[in-house]
Structures are given as C-alpha cells and as structure tokens.
Coordinates of C-alpha atoms in Angstrom, one line a residue:
Chain A
M1105 CA -74.1 -12.5 -61.2
R1106 CA -77.5 -13.3 -62.6
I1107 CA -78.7 -11.7 -65.8
D1108 CA -82.3 -10.5 -66.0
R1109 CA -83.6 -12.7 -68.8
A1110 CA -86.3 -10.2 -69.7
R1111 CA -83.6 -7.8 -70.9
L1112 CA -82.0 -10.1 -73.4
P1113 CA -83.4 -12.4 -76.2
G1114 CA -83.1 -16.1 -75.4
F1115 CA -79.8 -17.9 -75.9
A1116 CA -77.9 -14.6 -76.2
A1117 CA -76.3 -14.2 -72.8
A1118 CA -72.5 -14.2 -72.7
G1119 CA -71.4 -17.6 -71.8
I1120 CA -68.8 -20.1 -70.9
D1121 CA -65.0 -19.8 -71.7
R1122 CA -65.0 -21.9 -74.9
C1123 CA -61.2 -22.5 -74.6
D1124 CA -60.6 -23.1 -78.3
Q1125 CA -56.9 -23.8 -77.8
V1126 CA -57.8 -27.0 -75.9
R1127 CA -59.9 -28.3 -78.8
S1128 CA -56.9 -28.7 -81.1
D1129 CA -54.5 -30.0 -78.4
P1130 CA -55.1 -33.7 -78.0
E1131 CA -53.2 -33.9 -74.7
A1132 CA -55.1 -30.9 -73.1
L1133 CA -58.4 -32.3 -74.4
A1134 CA -57.7 -35.7 -72.9
A1135 CA -56.7 -34.1 -69.6
A1136 CA -59.9 -32.0 -69.6
F1137 CA -62.0 -35.1 -70.2
A1138 CA -60.2 -37.0 -67.4
D1139 CA -60.4 -34.1 -64.9
P1140 CA -62.3 -35.3 -61.8
Q1141 CA -64.3 -32.0 -61.9
A1142 CA -65.4 -32.5 -65.5
R1143 CA -69.1 -32.7 -66.1
R1144 CA -71.4 -33.3 -69.0
M1145 CA -74.8 -31.6 -69.7
R1146 CA -77.7 -34.0 -69.7
L1147 CA -80.1 -33.8 -72.6
D1148 CA -83.4 -35.6 -73.3
G1149 CA -82.8 -36.3 -77.0
L1150 CA -82.1 -32.7 -78.0
D1151 CA -84.3 -31.2 -75.2
P1152 CA -82.9 -29.6 -72.0
M1153 CA -83.1 -31.2 -68.6
T1154 CA -83.5 -28.5 -65.9
D1155 CA -83.2 -28.3 -62.1
G1156 CA -84.8 -24.9 -61.3
P1157 CA -82.8 -22.2 -63.1
E1158 CA -79.9 -24.6 -63.9
L1159 CA -79.3 -27.2 -66.5
V1160 CA -78.7 -30.7 -65.2
R1161 CA -75.0 -31.8 -65.2
E1162 CA -73.6 -35.2 -64.4
P1163 CA -70.1 -36.6 -63.8
I1164 CA -68.5 -38.2 -66.9
P1165 CA -69.4 -41.9 -66.6
A1166 CA -66.7 -44.5 -66.4
G1167 CA -66.0 -45.9 -69.8
A1168 CA -67.2 -42.8 -71.7
R1169 CA -65.0 -41.8 -74.7
A1170 CA -63.8 -38.2 -75.2
A1171 CA -64.4 -38.7 -79.0
D1172 CA -68.1 -39.1 -78.4
H1173 CA -68.4 -35.6 -76.7
V1174 CA -68.2 -32.0 -77.5
L1175 CA -66.1 -29.8 -75.2
L1176 CA -68.4 -26.9 -74.5
G1177 CA -65.7 -25.1 -72.5
K1178 CA -64.6 -24.4 -68.9
E1179 CA -67.1 -23.1 -66.4
A1180 CA -66.5 -20.2 -64.0
D1181 CA -65.0 -22.6 -61.4
G1182 CA -62.7 -24.1 -64.0
S1183 CA -64.5 -27.4 -64.5
P1184 CA -64.6 -28.7 -68.0
L1185 CA -68.1 -29.1 -69.4
F1186 CA -69.0 -31.6 -72.2
V1187 CA -72.1 -32.8 -74.0
E1188 CA -72.5 -36.3 -75.4
L1189 CA -73.1 -36.9 -79.1
R1190 CA -76.0 -39.1 -80.0
S1191 CA -77.4 -40.5 -83.2
G1192 CA -81.1 -41.1 -83.9
I1193 CA -82.3 -38.0 -82.2
P1194 CA -85.1 -35.7 -83.6
H1195 CA -84.1 -33.0 -86.1
G1196 CA -83.1 -29.8 -84.3
G1197 CA -85.2 -27.7 -86.7
A1198 CA -88.4 -29.4 -85.4
F1199 CA -90.9 -27.6 -83.1
A1200 CA -89.5 -28.0 -79.5
P1201 CA -92.2 -27.2 -76.9
R1202 CA -89.9 -28.3 -74.0
V1203 CA -87.3 -25.6 -75.0
W1204 CA -90.0 -22.8 -74.9
E1205 CA -91.0 -24.0 -71.4
A1206 CA -87.3 -24.2 -70.2
A1207 CA -86.7 -20.7 -71.6
T1208 CA -89.0 -19.3 -68.9
E1209 CA -87.2 -21.4 -66.1
L1210 CA -83.5 -21.2 -66.9
D1211 CA -81.1 -18.5 -66.0
A1212 CA -80.1 -16.5 -69.1
R1213 CA -76.5 -17.9 -69.1
E1214 CA -77.8 -21.5 -68.8
L1215 CA -80.2 -21.0 -71.6
A1216 CA -77.4 -19.7 -73.8
L1217 CA -75.2 -22.6 -72.9
Y1218 CA -78.0 -25.0 -73.8
G1219 CA -78.6 -23.3 -77.1
G1220 CA -75.1 -23.8 -78.3
A1221 CA -75.0 -27.4 -77.1
R1222 CA -78.3 -28.2 -78.9
S1223 CA -77.0 -26.8 -82.2
L1224 CA -73.8 -28.8 -82.0
V1225 CA -75.4 -32.1 -81.0
D1226 CA -77.9 -31.7 -83.8
W1227 CA -75.3 -30.8 -86.4
H1228 CA -73.2 -33.9 -85.5
A1229 CA -76.3 -36.2 -85.7
R1230 CA -77.1 -35.0 -89.2
H1231 CA -73.5 -34.9 -90.5
G1232 CA -72.3 -38.5 -90.3
F1233 CA -71.3 -38.5 -93.9
C1234 CA -69.0 -36.3 -96.1
A1235 CA -70.7 -34.0 -98.5
V1236 CA -67.7 -34.1 -100.8
C1237 CA -67.3 -37.9 -101.2
G1238 CA -70.1 -39.6 -99.3
G1239 CA -67.6 -41.3 -96.9
A1240 CA -68.1 -41.7 -93.2
T1241 CA -67.0 -38.7 -91.0
M1242 CA -65.8 -38.7 -87.4
P1243 CA -65.8 -36.0 -84.8
A1244 CA -62.6 -34.1 -84.4
K1245 CA -61.1 -31.1 -82.4
G1246 CA -63.1 -31.7 -79.3
G1247 CA -66.4 -32.0 -81.3
W1248 CA -65.9 -28.7 -83.2
S1249 CA -65.4 -30.3 -86.6
R1250 CA -65.8 -33.7 -88.4
R1251 CA -63.2 -35.3 -90.6
C1252 CA -63.8 -37.6 -93.5
G1253 CA -62.1 -41.0 -93.3
G1254 CA -62.2 -41.2 -97.1
C1255 CA -61.1 -38.0 -98.7
G1256 CA -59.9 -36.2 -95.5
A1257 CA -62.2 -33.2 -95.9
E1258 CA -62.9 -31.3 -92.7
H1259 CA -66.4 -30.0 -92.0
F1260 CA -67.4 -27.3 -89.5
P1261 CA -70.7 -26.8 -87.7
R1262 CA -73.1 -24.6 -89.6
V1263 CA -74.2 -21.2 -88.4
D1264 CA -76.9 -19.8 -90.8
P1265 CA -77.3 -16.0 -90.7
V1266 CA -80.9 -14.8 -90.8
V1267 CA -82.1 -11.2 -91.1
I1268 CA -85.1 -10.2 -89.0
M1269 CA -86.3 -6.6 -89.4
L1270 CA -88.9 -3.9 -88.7
A1271 CA -89.7 -1.7 -91.6
E1272 CA -90.9 1.8 -90.3
Y1273 CA -93.0 4.3 -92.1
Q1274 CA -94.2 7.6 -90.5
G1275 CA -94.3 6.3 -86.9
R1276 CA -95.6 2.8 -87.7
V1277 CA -93.8 -0.5 -88.1
L1278 CA -94.7 -3.5 -90.2
V1279 CA -95.6 -6.8 -88.5
G1280 CA -96.6 -10.0 -90.2
R1281 CA -97.7 -13.5 -89.4
Q1282 CA -97.2 -17.0 -90.9
T1283 CA -100.0 -19.6 -90.9
R1284 CA -98.0 -21.7 -88.4
F1285 CA -98.0 -18.9 -85.7
P1286 CA -100.3 -19.1 -82.7
P1287 CA -103.6 -17.2 -83.1
R1288 CA -103.2 -13.4 -83.3
R1289 CA -99.4 -13.6 -83.1
Y1290 CA -97.5 -11.2 -85.4
S1291 CA -93.8 -10.7 -85.5
A1292 CA -91.0 -9.0 -87.5
L1293 CA -90.4 -10.3 -91.0
A1294 CA -87.3 -12.6 -91.5
G1295 CA -85.4 -14.6 -94.0
F1296 CA -82.0 -16.4 -94.6
I1297 CA -79.1 -14.4 -95.9
E1298 CA -78.0 -15.9 -99.2
P1299 CA -74.5 -16.4 -100.7
G1300 CA -73.4 -13.1 -102.3
E1301 CA -75.5 -10.9 -100.0
T1302 CA -74.7 -8.3 -97.4
I1303 CA -76.9 -8.0 -94.3
E1304 CA -78.4 -4.8 -95.7
G1305 CA -79.0 -6.5 -99.1
A1306 CA -80.9 -9.4 -97.5
V1307 CA -83.0 -7.0 -95.4
A1308 CA -84.0 -5.1 -98.6
R1309 CA -84.6 -8.2 -100.6
E1310 CA -86.8 -9.9 -98.0
L1311 CA -89.0 -6.9 -97.4
Y1312 CA -89.4 -6.5 -101.1
E1313 CA -90.2 -10.1 -101.8
E1314 CA -92.5 -10.7 -98.8
A1315 CA -94.3 -7.3 -98.6
G1316 CA -93.5 -5.4 -101.8
I1317 CA -91.9 -2.5 -100.0
E1318 CA -88.6 -0.7 -100.8
V1319 CA -86.4 0.5 -97.9
T1320 CA -83.5 2.7 -97.1
D1321 CA -81.4 3.5 -94.0
I1322 CA -81.0 -0.1 -92.8
G1323 CA -79.6 -0.2 -89.2
Y1324 CA -78.3 -3.0 -87.2
V1325 CA -79.9 -3.4 -83.7
M1326 CA -78.8 -6.7 -82.1
S1327 CA -78.1 -10.4 -82.8
Q1328 CA -79.1 -13.7 -81.3
P1329 CA -78.2 -17.4 -81.7
W1330 CA -81.3 -19.4 -82.5
P1331 CA -80.8 -23.1 -82.1
F1332 CA -83.6 -24.5 -84.4
P1333 CA -81.3 -25.8 -85.7
S1334 CA -78.5 -23.3 -85.9
S1335 CA -79.4 -19.7 -87.0
L1336 CA -77.8 -16.4 -86.2
M1337 CA -80.6 -13.9 -86.0
I1338 CA -79.4 -10.4 -87.1
A1339 CA -82.1 -7.9 -86.1
C1340 CA -82.4 -4.6 -88.0
T1341 CA -84.6 -1.6 -88.7
A1342 CA -85.2 0.1 -92.0
Q1343 CA -87.2 3.0 -93.4
A1344 CA -89.9 2.2 -96.0
R1345 CA -90.4 4.6 -99.0
D1346 CA -94.2 4.2 -98.7
D1347 CA -96.8 2.1 -96.9
R1348 CA -98.4 0.2 -99.9
L1349 CA -98.1 -3.6 -99.3
T1350 CA -98.0 -6.4 -101.8
L1351 CA -97.9 -9.5 -99.7
D1352 CA -96.3 -12.8 -100.9
L1353 CA -99.0 -15.1 -99.5
T1354 CA -96.8 -18.2 -99.8
E1355 CA -94.6 -16.6 -97.1
L1356 CA -97.0 -14.5 -95.1
E1357 CA -100.6 -15.0 -94.1
D1358 CA -101.1 -11.3 -93.2
A1359 CA -99.1 -8.2 -92.4
F1360 CA -100.1 -4.7 -91.3
W1361 CA -98.6 -1.4 -90.1
V1362 CA -99.0 -0.7 -86.4
D1363 CA -98.2 2.5 -84.4
A1364 CA -96.3 2.9 -81.1
A1365 CA -99.5 2.7 -79.0
G1366 CA -100.4 -0.6 -80.7
V1367 CA -96.9 -2.0 -80.2
R1368 CA -97.0 -1.0 -76.5
A1369 CA -100.4 -2.6 -75.9
A1370 CA -99.1 -5.8 -77.6
L1371 CA -95.9 -5.8 -75.5
D1372 CA -98.0 -5.2 -72.3
G1373 CA -100.2 -8.2 -73.3
E1374 CA -103.4 -6.0 -73.3
E1375 CA -106.5 -7.9 -74.4
D1376 CA -107.5 -5.3 -76.9
A1377 CA -104.0 -5.0 -78.4
P1378 CA -104.0 -5.1 -82.2
F1379 CA -101.8 -8.3 -82.1
K1380 CA -100.2 -10.7 -79.7
A1381 CA -96.4 -10.0 -79.4
P1382 CA -93.7 -12.6 -79.7
P1383 CA -92.4 -14.1 -76.4
T1384 CA -89.3 -12.8 -74.5
M1385 CA -87.2 -15.6 -75.9
A1386 CA -87.7 -14.2 -79.5
V1387 CA -85.4 -11.4 -80.7
A1388 CA -88.5 -10.0 -82.5
R1389 CA -89.9 -8.9 -79.2
H1390 CA -86.7 -7.1 -78.3
L1391 CA -86.7 -5.4 -81.7
L1392 CA -90.2 -4.1 -81.0
L1393 CA -89.1 -3.0 -77.5
H1394 CA -86.0 -1.2 -79.1
W1395 CA -88.2 0.6 -81.5
V1396 CA -91.0 1.6 -79.2
E1397 CA -88.5 3.0 -76.5
R1398 CA -87.3 5.4 -79.2
Q1399 CA -90.9 6.7 -80.0
G1400 CA -92.4 9.9 -78.5
Chain B
M169 CA -75.6 4.0 -112.8
R170 CA -72.1 2.9 -112.0
I171 CA -70.9 2.5 -108.4
D172 CA -67.5 3.9 -107.3
R173 CA -65.8 0.7 -106.3
A174 CA -63.5 2.6 -103.9
R175 CA -66.5 3.4 -101.7
L176 CA -67.6 -0.2 -101.1
P177 CA -65.8 -3.4 -100.1
G178 CA -65.6 -5.9 -102.9
F179 CA -68.6 -8.2 -103.6
A180 CA -70.9 -5.9 -101.5
A181 CA -72.7 -3.9 -104.2
A182 CA -76.5 -4.3 -104.4
G183 CA -77.1 -6.7 -107.2
I184 CA -79.4 -8.5 -109.5
D185 CA -83.1 -9.3 -108.8
R186 CA -82.8 -12.8 -107.4
C187 CA -86.5 -13.7 -108.3
D188 CA -86.7 -16.3 -105.6
Q189 CA -90.4 -17.2 -106.5
V190 CA -89.1 -18.5 -109.9
R191 CA -86.7 -21.0 -108.2
S192 CA -89.6 -23.0 -106.6
D193 CA -91.8 -22.8 -109.7
P194 CA -90.8 -25.5 -112.2
E195 CA -92.8 -23.9 -115.1
A196 CA -91.4 -20.4 -114.5
L197 CA -87.9 -21.8 -114.2
A198 CA -88.2 -23.8 -117.4
A199 CA -89.5 -20.7 -119.2
A200 CA -86.6 -18.6 -117.8
F201 CA -84.1 -21.1 -119.1
A202 CA -85.8 -21.3 -122.5
D203 CA -86.0 -17.5 -122.8
P204 CA -84.1 -16.4 -125.9
Q205 CA -82.7 -13.5 -123.9
A206 CA -81.3 -15.9 -121.2
R207 CA -77.5 -15.9 -120.7
R208 CA -75.1 -17.7 -118.5
M209 CA -72.0 -16.3 -116.8
R210 CA -68.8 -17.8 -118.2
L211 CA -66.3 -19.0 -115.6
D212 CA -62.8 -20.4 -115.9
G213 CA -63.1 -23.1 -113.3
L214 CA -64.2 -20.9 -110.4
D215 CA -62.4 -17.8 -111.7
P216 CA -64.1 -14.9 -113.4
M217 CA -63.8 -14.1 -117.1
T218 CA -63.9 -10.4 -117.8
D219 CA -64.4 -8.0 -120.7
G220 CA -63.3 -4.7 -119.3
P221 CA -65.6 -3.8 -116.4
E222 CA -68.1 -6.6 -117.3
L223 CA -68.3 -10.3 -116.7
V224 CA -68.4 -12.4 -119.9
R225 CA -71.9 -13.8 -120.6
E226 CA -72.9 -16.2 -123.3
P227 CA -76.2 -17.5 -124.7
I228 CA -77.4 -20.8 -123.2
P229 CA -76.0 -23.5 -125.6
A230 CA -78.3 -25.9 -127.4
G231 CA -78.7 -29.1 -125.4
A232 CA -77.8 -27.5 -122.0
R233 CA -80.0 -28.7 -119.1
A234 CA -81.6 -26.3 -116.6
A235 CA -80.9 -28.8 -113.9
D236 CA -77.1 -28.2 -114.4
H237 CA -77.4 -24.5 -113.7
V238 CA -78.1 -22.0 -111.0
L239 CA -80.6 -19.2 -111.7
L240 CA -78.8 -16.1 -110.5
G241 CA -81.8 -13.9 -111.2
K242 CA -83.0 -11.4 -113.8
E243 CA -80.8 -8.6 -115.0
A244 CA -81.9 -5.0 -115.3
D245 CA -83.2 -5.6 -118.8
G246 CA -85.2 -8.6 -117.7
S247 CA -82.9 -11.3 -119.1
P248 CA -82.6 -14.4 -117.0
L249 CA -78.9 -15.0 -115.9
F250 CA -77.6 -18.5 -115.0
V251 CA -74.3 -20.1 -114.2
E252 CA -73.3 -23.6 -115.0
L253 CA -72.5 -26.2 -112.3
R254 CA -69.3 -28.1 -112.7
S255 CA -67.6 -30.8 -110.9
G256 CA -63.8 -31.3 -110.5
I257 CA -63.1 -27.6 -110.0
P258 CA -60.6 -26.2 -107.4
H259 CA -61.8 -25.6 -103.9
G260 CA -63.3 -22.1 -103.5
G261 CA -61.4 -21.6 -100.3
A262 CA -58.1 -21.7 -102.2
F263 CA -56.0 -18.6 -103.0
A264 CA -57.4 -17.0 -106.1
P265 CA -55.1 -14.5 -107.7
R266 CA -57.3 -14.0 -110.7
V267 CA -60.1 -12.7 -108.5
W268 CA -57.9 -10.1 -106.9
E269 CA -56.9 -8.9 -110.3
A270 CA -60.5 -8.9 -111.6
A271 CA -61.6 -7.0 -108.5
T272 CA -59.6 -4.0 -109.9
E273 CA -61.2 -4.3 -113.3
L274 CA -64.9 -5.1 -112.7
D275 CA -67.7 -2.7 -112.1
A276 CA -68.8 -3.1 -108.4
R277 CA -72.1 -4.7 -109.3
E278 CA -70.4 -7.2 -111.7
L279 CA -68.0 -8.1 -108.9
A280 CA -70.8 -8.7 -106.5
L281 CA -72.7 -10.8 -109.0
Y282 CA -69.5 -12.9 -109.6
G283 CA -68.9 -13.4 -105.9
G284 CA -72.4 -14.9 -105.3
A285 CA -72.0 -17.2 -108.4
R286 CA -68.6 -18.4 -107.2
S287 CA -69.9 -19.3 -103.8
L288 CA -72.8 -21.3 -105.2
V289 CA -70.8 -23.1 -107.9
D290 CA -68.2 -24.1 -105.3
W291 CA -70.8 -25.2 -102.8
H292 CA -72.5 -27.5 -105.4
A293 CA -69.1 -29.0 -106.4
R294 CA -68.4 -30.0 -102.8
H295 CA -71.9 -31.2 -101.9
G296 CA -72.6 -34.1 -104.2
F297 CA -73.4 -36.3 -101.2
C298 CA -75.9 -36.1 -98.4
A299 CA -74.4 -35.4 -95.0
V300 CA -77.3 -37.2 -93.3
C301 CA -77.1 -40.6 -95.1
G302 CA -74.2 -40.5 -97.6
G303 CA -76.5 -40.8 -100.6
A304 CA -76.1 -38.8 -103.9
T305 CA -77.8 -35.4 -103.9
M306 CA -79.1 -33.5 -107.0
P307 CA -79.5 -29.7 -107.5
A308 CA -83.1 -28.5 -106.8
K309 CA -85.0 -25.1 -106.8
G310 CA -83.0 -23.5 -109.6
G311 CA -79.7 -24.5 -108.0
W312 CA -80.6 -22.9 -104.6
S313 CA -80.7 -26.3 -102.8
R314 CA -79.7 -29.9 -103.2
R315 CA -82.0 -32.9 -102.5
C316 CA -80.9 -36.4 -101.4
G317 CA -82.2 -39.2 -103.6
G318 CA -81.8 -41.6 -100.7
C319 CA -83.3 -40.0 -97.5
G320 CA -84.9 -37.0 -99.1
A321 CA -83.1 -34.5 -96.9
E322 CA -82.8 -31.0 -98.4
H323 CA -79.5 -29.1 -98.1
F324 CA -79.0 -25.3 -98.6
P325 CA -75.9 -23.4 -99.6
R326 CA -73.7 -22.4 -96.6
V327 CA -73.1 -18.8 -95.6
D328 CA -70.5 -18.7 -92.8
P329 CA -70.7 -15.5 -90.6
V330 CA -67.3 -14.1 -89.6
V331 CA -66.6 -11.2 -87.3
I332 CA -63.8 -8.8 -88.3
M333 CA -63.0 -6.0 -85.9
L334 CA -61.0 -3.1 -84.8
A335 CA -60.4 -2.8 -81.1
E336 CA -59.7 0.8 -80.0
Y337 CA -57.8 2.1 -77.0
Q338 CA -57.2 5.8 -76.4
G339 CA -57.0 6.9 -80.0
R340 CA -55.2 3.9 -81.4
V341 CA -56.5 0.7 -83.0
L342 CA -55.2 -2.8 -83.0
V343 CA -53.9 -4.3 -86.3
G344 CA -52.4 -7.8 -86.7
R345 CA -50.9 -10.0 -89.3
Q346 CA -50.8 -13.7 -90.2
T347 CA -47.7 -15.4 -91.6
R348 CA -49.5 -16.0 -94.9
F349 CA -50.0 -12.2 -95.5
P350 CA -47.8 -10.2 -97.9
P351 CA -44.8 -8.5 -96.3
R352 CA -45.7 -5.6 -94.0
R353 CA -49.5 -6.1 -94.5
Y354 CA -51.5 -5.8 -91.3
S355 CA -55.3 -6.0 -91.0
A356 CA -58.2 -6.2 -88.6
L357 CA -58.5 -9.3 -86.5
A358 CA -61.2 -11.8 -87.6
G359 CA -62.7 -15.2 -86.8
F360 CA -65.8 -17.4 -87.5
I361 CA -68.9 -17.0 -85.4
E362 CA -69.6 -20.3 -83.6
P363 CA -72.9 -22.0 -82.8
G364 CA -74.5 -20.4 -79.7
E365 CA -72.7 -17.1 -80.1
T366 CA -74.0 -13.6 -80.8
I367 CA -72.0 -11.2 -83.1
E368 CA -70.9 -9.3 -80.0
G369 CA -69.9 -12.5 -78.2
A370 CA -67.8 -13.6 -81.1
V371 CA -66.0 -10.2 -81.3
A372 CA -65.2 -10.3 -77.6
R373 CA -64.0 -14.0 -77.7
E374 CA -61.8 -13.6 -80.8
L375 CA -60.1 -10.5 -79.4
Y376 CA -59.5 -12.2 -76.1
E377 CA -58.3 -15.5 -77.7
E378 CA -56.0 -13.9 -80.3
A379 CA -54.7 -10.8 -78.5
G380 CA -55.6 -11.2 -74.8
I381 CA -57.7 -8.0 -74.6
E382 CA -61.1 -7.5 -73.1
V383 CA -63.6 -5.2 -74.8
T384 CA -66.8 -3.3 -74.3
D385 CA -69.1 -1.2 -76.5
I386 CA -69.1 -3.4 -79.5
G387 CA -70.6 -1.6 -82.5
Y388 CA -71.6 -2.9 -86.0
V389 CA -70.2 -1.0 -88.9
M390 CA -70.9 -2.9 -92.2
S391 CA -71.0 -6.3 -93.8
Q392 CA -69.6 -8.0 -96.9
P393 CA -70.0 -11.3 -98.7
W394 CA -66.6 -12.9 -99.1
P395 CA -66.6 -15.8 -101.6
F396 CA -63.6 -17.8 -100.3
P397 CA -65.6 -20.0 -100.2
S398 CA -68.7 -18.4 -98.7
S399 CA -68.3 -16.1 -95.7
L400 CA -70.3 -13.2 -94.5
M401 CA -67.9 -10.7 -93.1
I402 CA -69.5 -8.7 -90.2
A403 CA -67.3 -5.6 -89.5
C404 CA -67.3 -4.1 -86.0
T405 CA -65.5 -1.8 -83.6
A406 CA -64.9 -2.3 -79.9
Q407 CA -63.4 -0.5 -77.0
A408 CA -60.5 -2.2 -75.2
R409 CA -60.2 -2.0 -71.4
D410 CA -56.4 -1.6 -71.7
D411 CA -53.6 -2.0 -74.2
R412 CA -51.6 -4.9 -72.9
L413 CA -51.4 -7.6 -75.5
T414 CA -51.0 -11.4 -75.1
L415 CA -50.8 -12.7 -78.6
D416 CA -51.8 -16.3 -79.6
L417 CA -48.9 -16.9 -82.0
T418 CA -50.7 -19.9 -83.6
E419 CA -53.2 -17.3 -85.0
L420 CA -51.2 -14.1 -85.3
E421 CA -47.6 -13.5 -86.2
D422 CA -47.7 -10.0 -84.8
A423 CA -50.1 -7.2 -83.7
F424 CA -49.7 -3.6 -82.6
W425 CA -51.6 -0.5 -81.7
V426 CA -51.5 2.3 -84.3
D427 CA -52.8 5.9 -84.1
A428 CA -54.8 7.8 -86.7
A429 CA -51.8 9.3 -88.4
G430 CA -50.3 5.9 -88.9
V431 CA -53.6 4.5 -90.2
R432 CA -53.9 7.5 -92.6
A433 CA -50.3 7.0 -93.9
A434 CA -51.1 3.3 -94.5
L435 CA -54.3 4.0 -96.3
D436 CA -52.5 6.6 -98.4
G437 CA -49.8 4.0 -99.3
E438 CA -47.0 6.1 -97.9
E439 CA -43.6 4.4 -98.0
D440 CA -42.8 5.2 -94.3
A441 CA -46.3 4.2 -93.1
P442 CA -46.1 1.8 -90.1
F443 CA -47.8 -1.0 -92.1
K444 CA -49.2 -1.8 -95.5
A445 CA -53.1 -1.5 -95.5
P446 CA -55.4 -4.1 -96.9
P447 CA -56.6 -3.6 -100.5
T448 CA -59.9 -1.9 -101.5
M449 CA -61.6 -5.3 -102.0
A450 CA -61.2 -6.2 -98.3
V451 CA -63.7 -4.9 -95.7
A452 CA -60.8 -4.4 -93.3
R453 CA -59.7 -1.4 -95.4
H454 CA -63.2 0.1 -95.2
L455 CA -63.2 -0.5 -91.4
L456 CA -59.9 1.4 -91.1
L457 CA -61.4 4.2 -93.3
H458 CA -64.6 4.3 -91.2
W459 CA -62.5 4.6 -88.0
V460 CA -60.0 7.2 -89.2
E461 CA -62.8 9.4 -90.7
R462 CA -64.2 9.7 -87.1
Q463 CA -60.8 10.8 -85.6
G464 CA -59.8 14.4 -84.9

C-alpha cells in the first residue's frame, strides 16, 4: 500500500519493523547480517540514492563487518536491512539540497526509512569519543548505542524535541521568517525544548521570546522526525491574548498575522498570496493545512 | 499564587523567566552574576536542599566564577538565579530517594525549577569531553552549551523524549510493572522515542514490542520533564484492536487490563485495589486520572 505523501509531513510515515530484540542479541544480529536476503541502504555521504520512488539497496558485500553497520530492521518481506557507518561525512545539520529533491521522488515510507538512517549515521560519525571521559567509543547493540572502551559508559543516539507552533488571534495566525529562508517564505515559529520544560511551556516561552505574545490553550496537532540532524518536531496551536508583536530580530527577520484566505492562497501557491508557504516535506505546511481546514 | 501540586505531574509547573537573550550576551551575563540580588540554588550533590516548600538559595560567594554556573533565569522579583556546576557527582539517572521525598514538600514551581537545574548540572558533569574529537569542553552561553577547545564543536544539553501510554480496550486500560517497581505497583507502559520516529510511531511500536498489541487512534494527553537524567515524558492514550497480550518479559514482569472501578480504587489507595497506583509526581498517575475522569 502506497501512502499519499501530500497527506503526511516528510519522514513521518510508519516504517519498518525495527526488531529491537535482535539488536541486543548477538547471535540473532549475526544471523540477520549473514542472511542471504540481507541488504544495506546505499548513501552518498549522508545523502539518499534513489531509483524512482525507492531507495537504492545493495547486497551486503563480502568481507563487510556487522559492527560497522546499523540494523534498521526487517522489511515487509522479512529481509534484514542495514546501513553502513562512515566517518568523515558532512555534518547532518548542514543544508541538504539532495534530500529536498529526493523528498519529491520517494515513496513516503522510503523517505521515512531514509530519515532515520540519516540521523543514525550522522550521530555515529560525530560520536567517536566518550563525553564522560574522552575515550574512544565503539558501536554496540546493532548500531543503536556506542560504548566507551575506557570508562564503559553507554551513549544513545540523540533525538532533540522541537516545538513548532501557530499562534492564533481572532481568525488569523502568526507566520514568521528567518533571514536564511528563500524569498517570501514564511513558516510557523519553532524552537528547541529545553531541560525542565513541558511541550506547552516551550511553546509559550518561544512565542514570548520571539514575538512578544502570551498564549493560552496550547493544543498538540502532530509530530514529525526531522533528520537535520535529529529533531522531533512537535506541532501545536495556541491562542494569543492579543495581536501586538515585539519581534526578536536576532531570531526572526519578520512576522505577521494572516487570515484564512491568505493561508489558503499561500497553500495553493497563488502568485498574489501574502507569503510563500513551506513545502510538503515540512510539518509547518501541514500545521497550516490543519488550521485552515478548521476555519469557516 | 501557589499551584496545587496534586493537579500537575512533578516538575511540570510553569517556571522562571529563562531570559535566553542574556545567555548569549557576555556583558548582560556578567552583570546578572554580579547583581547583588543574584542567588544560587544550593544542591547536595544532585539532590535538592529544601526549606519547607522552597528550595534553599544562597548569595553568590565572593570569588565564584560565572563560568562555573548555569544561569537558570530571573525570578519573579527580578533576581538572577544560578546553579553551580560540579564534577564528581552521582549520575543523574540513578535512583534518587531524596527527590521523591522533596517532591511531597516543595511548591510545584520550586520542584519544576529544581528538575531543570538537576538535568543541567548532571549533563555538564557527564560532558567534559567532546564526542566529535575527544578534546576537553568548557561551559558556554551561561551554561546552556559546552564548546570544544579542540575542534570548536558546540554541544547542547540533551532532552530525551519518551512516550508513556495507556492502551484502552472496551472500557479497560493496560497497566504493567517492571521488576524494579515497589510491590504491587503498576504503571503505564513507556519507552524512548528513536531517531526517525513520530510520537505516534513510538507509541505503537512500544505497545507492540512490550505487550504484543496493535493500536489505533493515538491521542496526546500531556507532557512532563523528568530529570532522571533528562527525559521529556509525552503521555498518550491509544485504542487496542484486541486484548490478547504477548508480554516481552525482558521489559515487563507483568501486565493486565483493568477497568475504571479498579483504576479508581488504585488512585484512592484502597487496600483491595487491583494494583498500587504511581505517585502524584509521576505523569502515569495523571494519565490514569485523565482516563478515569472520562469514563461513565
């Protein structure tokens, strides 16, 4: 069954069986790696390699070592799928034009599978050393952790939760832009959740810090993994107490309130729309869709 | 205004003004540290020190260095509040009986303030070295990041998102226990969100892995920071397709379906309740409350 990728943000489609029990079972892991049906996902550095709507897979080469791979899981036909760990690849937080291109080609499940693999390969490439003692670390548990050869500390891949939100005031929502955005592009405001915060606390803090508005009635809408390098986007709506803005110009270049007609025009890509909407891959577009579908 | 701590999970009360602009402004940060009204939170290792419903604060001692502190923010009266960074303290993921005790004494806002400070102090204590190159790192940005003196990489405090969820089937919910729990204690099932997953994907995966059930209609309920060492608990409900259980006994010692009367008895602490409910501090208790309040 194919998933209509326009209905879901990128990287968010339900994916592969991750078979976590295999990761911690050395015999089962070795058997999966030796399985004649086993494949590995080919990457170009961190970038995807595609064949139409599918990612390129290859047989496990002779002489390859299980310890240099992450077990991504078992595919629908039962074949184990791995991805090779590499060093010296570009940082996964960097701008990745090939991914934005591939997002329009790949089946939604393939894009989600790629996103997880990208985050993991990048995390390994940037975690060769132990934060506790500075010693060298080695992949463990089928690539789902690293263990320090010095102090024995175990380190797990990061997932960094981020709030992304639309504040609403009397039938209009707040969109903003950063200087690095393409011309006329505006999006939902966003920021990392900090230690000691709830999702709701982070939404309120970010809207106050970036736009000077106070909000109530914060509601969760949807979530999305975002592999640049490893965020979990948590999309919310909130009600502003008033519409006066005090922008933090170190964070935002501009922001404004837009009504449902303006959001619809932007989503439809109309030339005279008040702004250019984010692409289908971005959860911000789906948050705008969610909001506008609920307007009169 | 005091917050009734029974109405909120621990550590979740809206807190201090984090004044993030001050962190990146060396002059403003130095001024905050030199402010005669500045205080720092006293800790005993990682444990809280309390004076009735309040945390113990002390003036900044003469000779203390701003670089050895985290700026937690500005309190309601405008006083800057810091916490000192220490090395050689116990790992923040360890069992912390003093915190469970303090959670019943402290005002909800004070407990939340402590939770964030605990996560940060613990993160610094375990991140003296750069994961990228193994070099020594130093605190930066008012204690909200660390920078590597070798390769220059910047590292940010971790927040690890965790799903915790109640599966429901025909008026009953699934509760489970781990061997490390106190006798008769059962709780909601939980697990870390992995790279490449949505919140909903992680809920479905964990329930399938741990209990063998398939779910639909996953709904977000609330969130809670959990400082052992630095989780973000994301509490959800989900509808099970049937009630047959296949338990993963490496994760769960036992699990069973319980109806609303049983959940009410457990929350009321009745002796003949089918299980012992989690404490007020745990989001699992609030998830059970949320569910049972919606039953007939």
